[in-house]
Short mmCIF file of C-alpha atoms in Angstrom, two decimals:
data_model
loop_
_atom_site.label_atom_id
_atom_site.label_comp_id
_atom_site.label_asym_id
_atom_site.label_seq_id
_atom_site.Cartn_x
_atom_site.Cartn_y
_atom_site.Cartn_z
CA GLY A 21 -0.01 -0.22 -0.01
CA THR A 22 3.03 2.62 -0.13
CA ARG A 23 2.75 2.82 -4.08
CA ASP A 24 6.46 1.74 -4.85
CA GLU A 25 7.87 -0.76 -6.97
CA TYR A 26 6.48 -3.47 -5.72
CA ASP A 27 2.92 -2.45 -5.60
CA GLU A 28 3.46 -1.53 -9.13
CA LEU A 29 4.90 -5.07 -10.09
CA ALA A 30 2.37 -6.51 -7.90
CA GLU A 31 -0.71 -4.98 -9.80
CA GLY A 32 0.71 -5.76 -13.09
CA LEU A 33 0.86 -9.06 -12.69
CA ASN A 34 -2.52 -9.29 -10.84
CA ASP A 35 -4.11 -7.53 -13.98
CA MET A 36 -1.92 -10.19 -16.11
CA LEU A 37 -3.52 -12.72 -14.10
CA ASP A 38 -6.83 -11.55 -14.23
CA ARG A 39 -6.57 -11.46 -18.28
CA ILE A 40 -5.23 -14.87 -18.26
CA GLU A 41 -8.33 -16.17 -16.11
CA ARG A 42 -10.77 -14.25 -18.31
CA LEU A 43 -9.05 -15.85 -21.75
CA MET A 44 -9.34 -19.02 -20.57
CA GLY A 45 -13.01 -18.71 -19.22
CA GLY A 46 -13.63 -17.57 -23.06
CA LEU A 47 -11.91 -20.50 -24.57
CA ARG A 48 -13.75 -22.89 -22.00
CA HIS A 49 -17.11 -20.91 -22.71
CA ALA A 50 -16.54 -20.79 -27.06
CA GLY A 51 -15.97 -24.96 -26.49
CA ASP A 52 -19.35 -25.17 -24.93
CA ALA A 53 -21.04 -23.16 -27.51
CA ILE A 54 -19.36 -24.35 -30.62
CA ALA A 55 -20.11 -27.99 -29.72
CA HIS A 56 -23.88 -26.71 -28.67
CA ASP A 57 -24.72 -24.70 -32.08
CA LEU A 58 -22.97 -26.53 -34.50
CA ARG A 59 -25.36 -29.56 -32.94
CA SER A 60 -27.95 -28.83 -35.12
CA PRO A 61 -26.72 -28.22 -38.66
CA LEU A 62 -24.22 -31.37 -37.98
CA THR A 63 -27.52 -33.20 -37.44
CA ARG A 64 -29.69 -31.72 -40.01
CA LEU A 65 -27.16 -32.98 -42.24
CA ARG A 66 -26.34 -36.16 -41.83
CA ALA A 67 -30.63 -37.15 -41.31
CA ARG A 68 -30.55 -35.47 -45.02
CA MET A 69 -27.30 -37.47 -46.43
CA GLU A 70 -29.64 -40.44 -44.55
CA VAL A 71 -32.71 -39.79 -46.44
CA ALA A 72 -31.07 -38.94 -49.93
CA LEU A 73 -28.77 -42.49 -49.49
CA ILE A 74 -32.23 -43.98 -48.65
CA ASP A 75 -34.09 -42.38 -51.75
CA ALA A 76 -31.01 -43.26 -54.21
CA GLU A 77 -30.72 -47.09 -52.84
CA ASN A 78 -34.98 -47.14 -54.00
CA GLY A 79 -34.37 -45.63 -57.13
CA LYS A 80 -36.06 -42.42 -55.86
CA GLY A 81 -35.28 -38.66 -55.01
CA ASP A 82 -32.80 -36.21 -56.16
CA PRO A 83 -29.08 -37.06 -55.76
CA VAL A 84 -28.49 -33.50 -57.35
CA ALA A 85 -30.39 -32.35 -55.24
CA ALA A 86 -29.94 -33.53 -52.53
CA LEU A 87 -25.70 -33.20 -52.74
CA GLU A 88 -26.37 -29.47 -53.61
CA THR A 89 -28.33 -28.92 -49.83
CA ALA A 90 -25.61 -30.67 -47.85
CA LEU A 91 -22.57 -29.13 -49.83
CA SER A 92 -24.85 -25.73 -48.68
CA ASP A 93 -25.03 -27.26 -44.88
CA ALA A 94 -21.12 -28.15 -45.02
CA ASP A 95 -20.59 -24.40 -46.43
CA GLY A 96 -22.52 -22.94 -42.83
CA VAL A 97 -20.13 -24.85 -40.72
CA LEU A 98 -17.28 -24.05 -42.27
CA LYS A 99 -18.10 -20.63 -42.26
CA THR A 100 -19.23 -20.37 -38.18
CA PHE A 101 -15.57 -22.06 -37.99
CA ASN A 102 -13.53 -19.65 -40.10
CA ALA A 103 -15.12 -16.83 -38.36
CA VAL A 104 -14.53 -18.33 -34.37
CA LEU A 105 -10.98 -18.90 -35.96
CA ALA A 106 -10.45 -15.37 -37.03
CA ILE A 107 -12.11 -13.90 -33.59
CA ALA A 108 -9.25 -16.42 -31.96
CA ARG A 109 -6.67 -15.17 -33.88
CA LEU A 110 -6.99 -11.56 -33.41
CA GLN A 111 -7.48 -11.54 -29.81
CA ALA A 112 -4.90 -13.91 -29.28
CA ALA A 113 -2.92 -11.60 -30.94
CA GLY A 114 -3.51 -8.72 -28.92
CA GLN A 115 -3.82 -6.70 -32.46
CA ALA A 116 -4.15 -6.70 -36.04
CA PRO A 117 -1.67 -7.80 -38.33
CA ASP A 118 0.16 -6.37 -41.51
CA GLN A 119 -1.18 -2.55 -40.80
CA LYS A 120 -0.49 -0.10 -42.96
CA ALA A 121 -1.65 2.96 -44.30
CA PHE A 122 -4.81 3.75 -46.62
CA GLU A 123 -7.64 5.58 -47.47
CA ALA A 124 -10.71 4.86 -45.76
CA SER A 125 -12.71 6.82 -47.87
CA ASP A 126 -11.92 4.27 -50.68
CA LEU A 127 -13.27 1.73 -48.31
CA ALA A 128 -16.30 3.22 -47.24
CA THR A 129 -17.29 4.20 -51.14
CA ASP A 130 -16.03 0.77 -52.14
CA MET A 131 -18.30 -1.07 -49.48
CA ALA A 132 -21.17 1.50 -50.55
CA GLU A 133 -21.12 0.69 -54.55
CA LEU A 134 -21.22 -3.10 -53.21
CA TYR A 135 -24.03 -3.08 -50.79
CA GLU A 136 -26.00 -0.45 -53.01
CA PHE A 137 -27.26 -3.43 -55.14
CA SER A 138 -27.81 -5.58 -52.06
CA CYS A 139 -29.93 -3.58 -50.82
CA GLU A 140 -32.16 -2.72 -54.21
CA ASP A 141 -33.14 -6.15 -54.56
CA LYS A 142 -34.44 -6.58 -51.17
CA GLY A 143 -36.30 -3.35 -51.76
CA LEU A 144 -34.34 -0.88 -49.03
CA ASP A 145 -33.51 2.56 -49.30
CA PHE A 146 -29.37 2.95 -49.07
CA LYS A 147 -27.43 6.13 -49.08
CA ALA A 148 -23.58 6.73 -48.36
CA GLU A 149 -22.30 9.92 -46.80
CA ILE A 150 -18.54 9.30 -46.64
CA THR A 151 -16.42 12.52 -46.05
CA PRO A 152 -13.17 12.72 -48.66
CA ALA A 153 -9.87 11.64 -48.09
CA LEU A 154 -9.65 10.60 -44.99
CA SER A 155 -6.22 8.38 -44.31
CA LEU A 156 -6.38 4.88 -41.51
CA ARG A 157 -3.84 3.39 -40.40
CA GLY A 158 -4.94 -0.86 -40.04
CA ASN A 159 -5.45 -3.79 -41.87
CA ARG A 160 -7.34 -2.97 -44.47
CA GLU A 161 -8.73 -7.01 -45.23
CA PHE A 162 -10.38 -6.80 -41.67
CA ILE A 163 -12.05 -3.64 -41.28
CA ALA A 164 -13.30 -4.65 -44.90
CA GLN A 165 -15.03 -7.84 -43.08
CA ALA A 166 -16.19 -5.77 -40.32
CA LEU A 167 -18.36 -3.20 -42.53
CA ALA A 168 -19.14 -6.13 -44.76
CA ASN A 169 -21.00 -8.01 -41.05
CA LEU A 170 -22.39 -4.71 -39.99
CA LEU A 171 -24.24 -3.98 -43.53
CA ASP A 172 -24.64 -7.83 -43.73
CA ASN A 173 -26.49 -7.02 -40.44
CA ALA A 174 -28.42 -4.39 -41.22
CA ILE A 175 -30.10 -5.67 -44.22
CA LYS A 176 -30.35 -8.93 -42.95
CA TYR A 177 -33.06 -7.60 -40.18
CA THR A 178 -34.76 -4.40 -41.83
CA PRO A 179 -37.84 -5.07 -43.29
CA GLU A 180 -38.76 -4.17 -46.78
CA GLY A 181 -39.56 -0.87 -47.10
CA GLY A 182 -36.70 0.56 -44.89
CA ALA A 183 -33.71 2.40 -44.66
CA ILE A 184 -29.74 1.89 -44.25
CA MET A 185 -26.88 4.35 -44.15
CA LEU A 186 -23.46 3.77 -44.49
CA ARG A 187 -21.57 7.26 -42.86
CA LEU A 188 -17.85 7.81 -42.59
CA ARG A 189 -16.60 11.07 -40.72
CA ARG A 190 -13.87 12.61 -38.45
CA ARG A 191 -14.84 13.00 -35.07
CA SER A 192 -14.18 16.13 -33.31
CA SER A 193 -11.71 13.91 -30.95
CA GLY A 194 -9.95 13.66 -34.18
CA GLU A 195 -11.30 9.74 -34.73
CA LEU A 196 -12.23 8.13 -37.77
CA GLU A 197 -15.88 6.69 -37.60
CA PHE A 198 -17.39 4.19 -39.96
CA SER A 199 -21.34 3.96 -38.86
CA VAL A 200 -24.10 1.85 -40.00
CA THR A 201 -27.67 3.09 -39.31
CA ASP A 202 -30.98 1.04 -40.08
CA THR A 203 -34.56 1.23 -39.57
CA GLY A 204 -35.11 -2.33 -38.30
CA PRO A 205 -36.45 -3.49 -35.22
CA GLY A 206 -33.35 -2.45 -33.52
CA VAL A 207 -31.19 -4.12 -30.17
CA PRO A 208 -32.84 -2.68 -26.28
CA GLU A 209 -30.14 -0.86 -24.59
CA GLU A 210 -29.37 -3.57 -21.50
CA ASP A 211 -28.86 -6.09 -24.78
CA ARG A 212 -26.48 -3.87 -26.42
CA ALA A 213 -23.14 -5.16 -24.69
CA ARG A 214 -24.61 -8.99 -24.53
CA VAL A 215 -25.01 -9.24 -28.34
CA VAL A 216 -21.85 -8.46 -29.34
CA GLN A 217 -20.39 -11.61 -27.55
CA ARG A 218 -19.98 -14.58 -29.61
CA PHE A 219 -23.12 -16.61 -30.01
CA VAL A 220 -25.55 -14.63 -27.91
CA ARG A 221 -28.18 -14.47 -30.41
CA LEU A 222 -31.06 -12.21 -29.31
CA GLU A 223 -34.97 -13.32 -29.82
CA ASN A 224 -36.09 -11.42 -32.59
CA SER A 225 -33.50 -12.85 -34.58
CA ARG A 226 -33.92 -16.37 -34.29
CA SER A 227 -35.69 -16.59 -37.34
CA GLU A 228 -33.01 -15.44 -38.68
CA PRO A 229 -29.58 -17.35 -40.42
CA GLY A 230 -26.71 -17.15 -38.52
CA ALA A 231 -24.59 -18.09 -35.18
CA GLY A 232 -24.27 -14.82 -33.67
CA LEU A 233 -20.78 -14.37 -34.94
CA GLY A 234 -21.10 -11.29 -37.12
CA LEU A 235 -20.74 -8.53 -34.36
CA SER A 236 -17.97 -10.25 -32.30
CA LEU A 237 -15.84 -10.38 -35.29
CA VAL A 238 -16.71 -6.40 -35.52
CA GLN A 239 -15.09 -6.00 -31.93
CA ALA A 240 -12.45 -8.17 -32.41
CA VAL A 241 -11.34 -5.86 -35.56
CA ALA A 242 -12.00 -2.79 -33.25
CA ALA A 243 -10.17 -4.17 -30.30
CA SER A 244 -7.46 -5.25 -32.46
CA HIS A 245 -6.51 -1.83 -33.62
CA GLY A 246 -6.89 0.59 -30.69
CA GLY A 247 -10.73 1.13 -31.59
CA ARG A 248 -14.50 0.21 -29.91
CA LEU A 249 -17.80 -0.94 -30.86
CA GLU A 250 -20.57 1.59 -29.76
CA LEU A 251 -24.36 0.45 -30.56
CA ALA A 252 -26.96 2.95 -30.05
CA GLU A 253 -30.54 3.56 -31.23
CA GLY A 254 -31.44 4.15 -34.71
CA PRO A 255 -33.50 7.18 -36.11
CA GLY A 256 -36.54 6.30 -34.48
CA GLU A 257 -39.65 5.44 -36.58
CA TYR A 258 -39.59 4.89 -39.87
CA ASN A 259 -42.31 4.50 -42.12
CA GLY A 260 -44.11 2.13 -39.46
CA MET A 261 -40.85 0.12 -38.45
CA GLY A 262 -38.08 1.07 -36.30
CA PRO A 263 -36.38 2.41 -33.84
CA GLY A 264 -33.34 1.00 -35.45
CA LEU A 265 -29.78 0.10 -34.74
CA ARG A 266 -26.81 2.40 -35.25
CA VAL A 267 -23.34 0.63 -34.74
CA ALA A 268 -20.35 2.78 -35.32
CA LEU A 269 -16.65 1.42 -35.68
CA VAL A 270 -14.87 3.88 -34.09
CA LEU A 271 -11.03 3.74 -34.98
CA PRO A 272 -7.66 5.78 -33.91
CA ARG A 273 -6.56 9.24 -35.40
CA VAL A 274 -3.72 9.05 -37.49
CA GLU A 275 -0.83 10.80 -35.79
#
């Protein structure tokens, strides 16, 4: 309690031990969650293949369609594993690898052009507000994947006739902010801290495909770049929908 070098050393060791304990707990939870979440798709895959085999032996059914369905199920399982692996690698490394300076405005423009057509296909109004000539230092591929996850989520949960907005701006603090705002059902304030955890899915998202890893990966990307993820209420009611959700990926300023 004298605040000398030994106290500082003890605090550092305690912080390290606490972090190790949290990481070990996270690993145990991830293993249990993976086993739980993959049980259903693997069971479904096996059942469909078994039915297809019986039909083929009896000269019935369409083996090509059965194989296409099995491939689709297998792709879903692999997608879940790949997302978990990406999150684990980012958390283990502590920071994103291969960080380089690049134009954040160009990345946002590319994402807007890519997702504008997806919004049109679903009958959603899409707009982008991108501040030009903003630079960022980081792993472009990871940040692009994080933005893709945010836009995919917005499209998935926003009903037809709704609206989505992609923004890139510099905050007064100098930080860079990518944000995606939609007019979907939103996330209650009491659930916003929980929804970024791995394999967490809220009741109103159970009818949609997914494993509850999209926001977890965005959170891991933000942390590995020294940034953070912020969830807030969207624009409120829009065409009878809402209140919507605003998700911001906030990254440090470039010195």
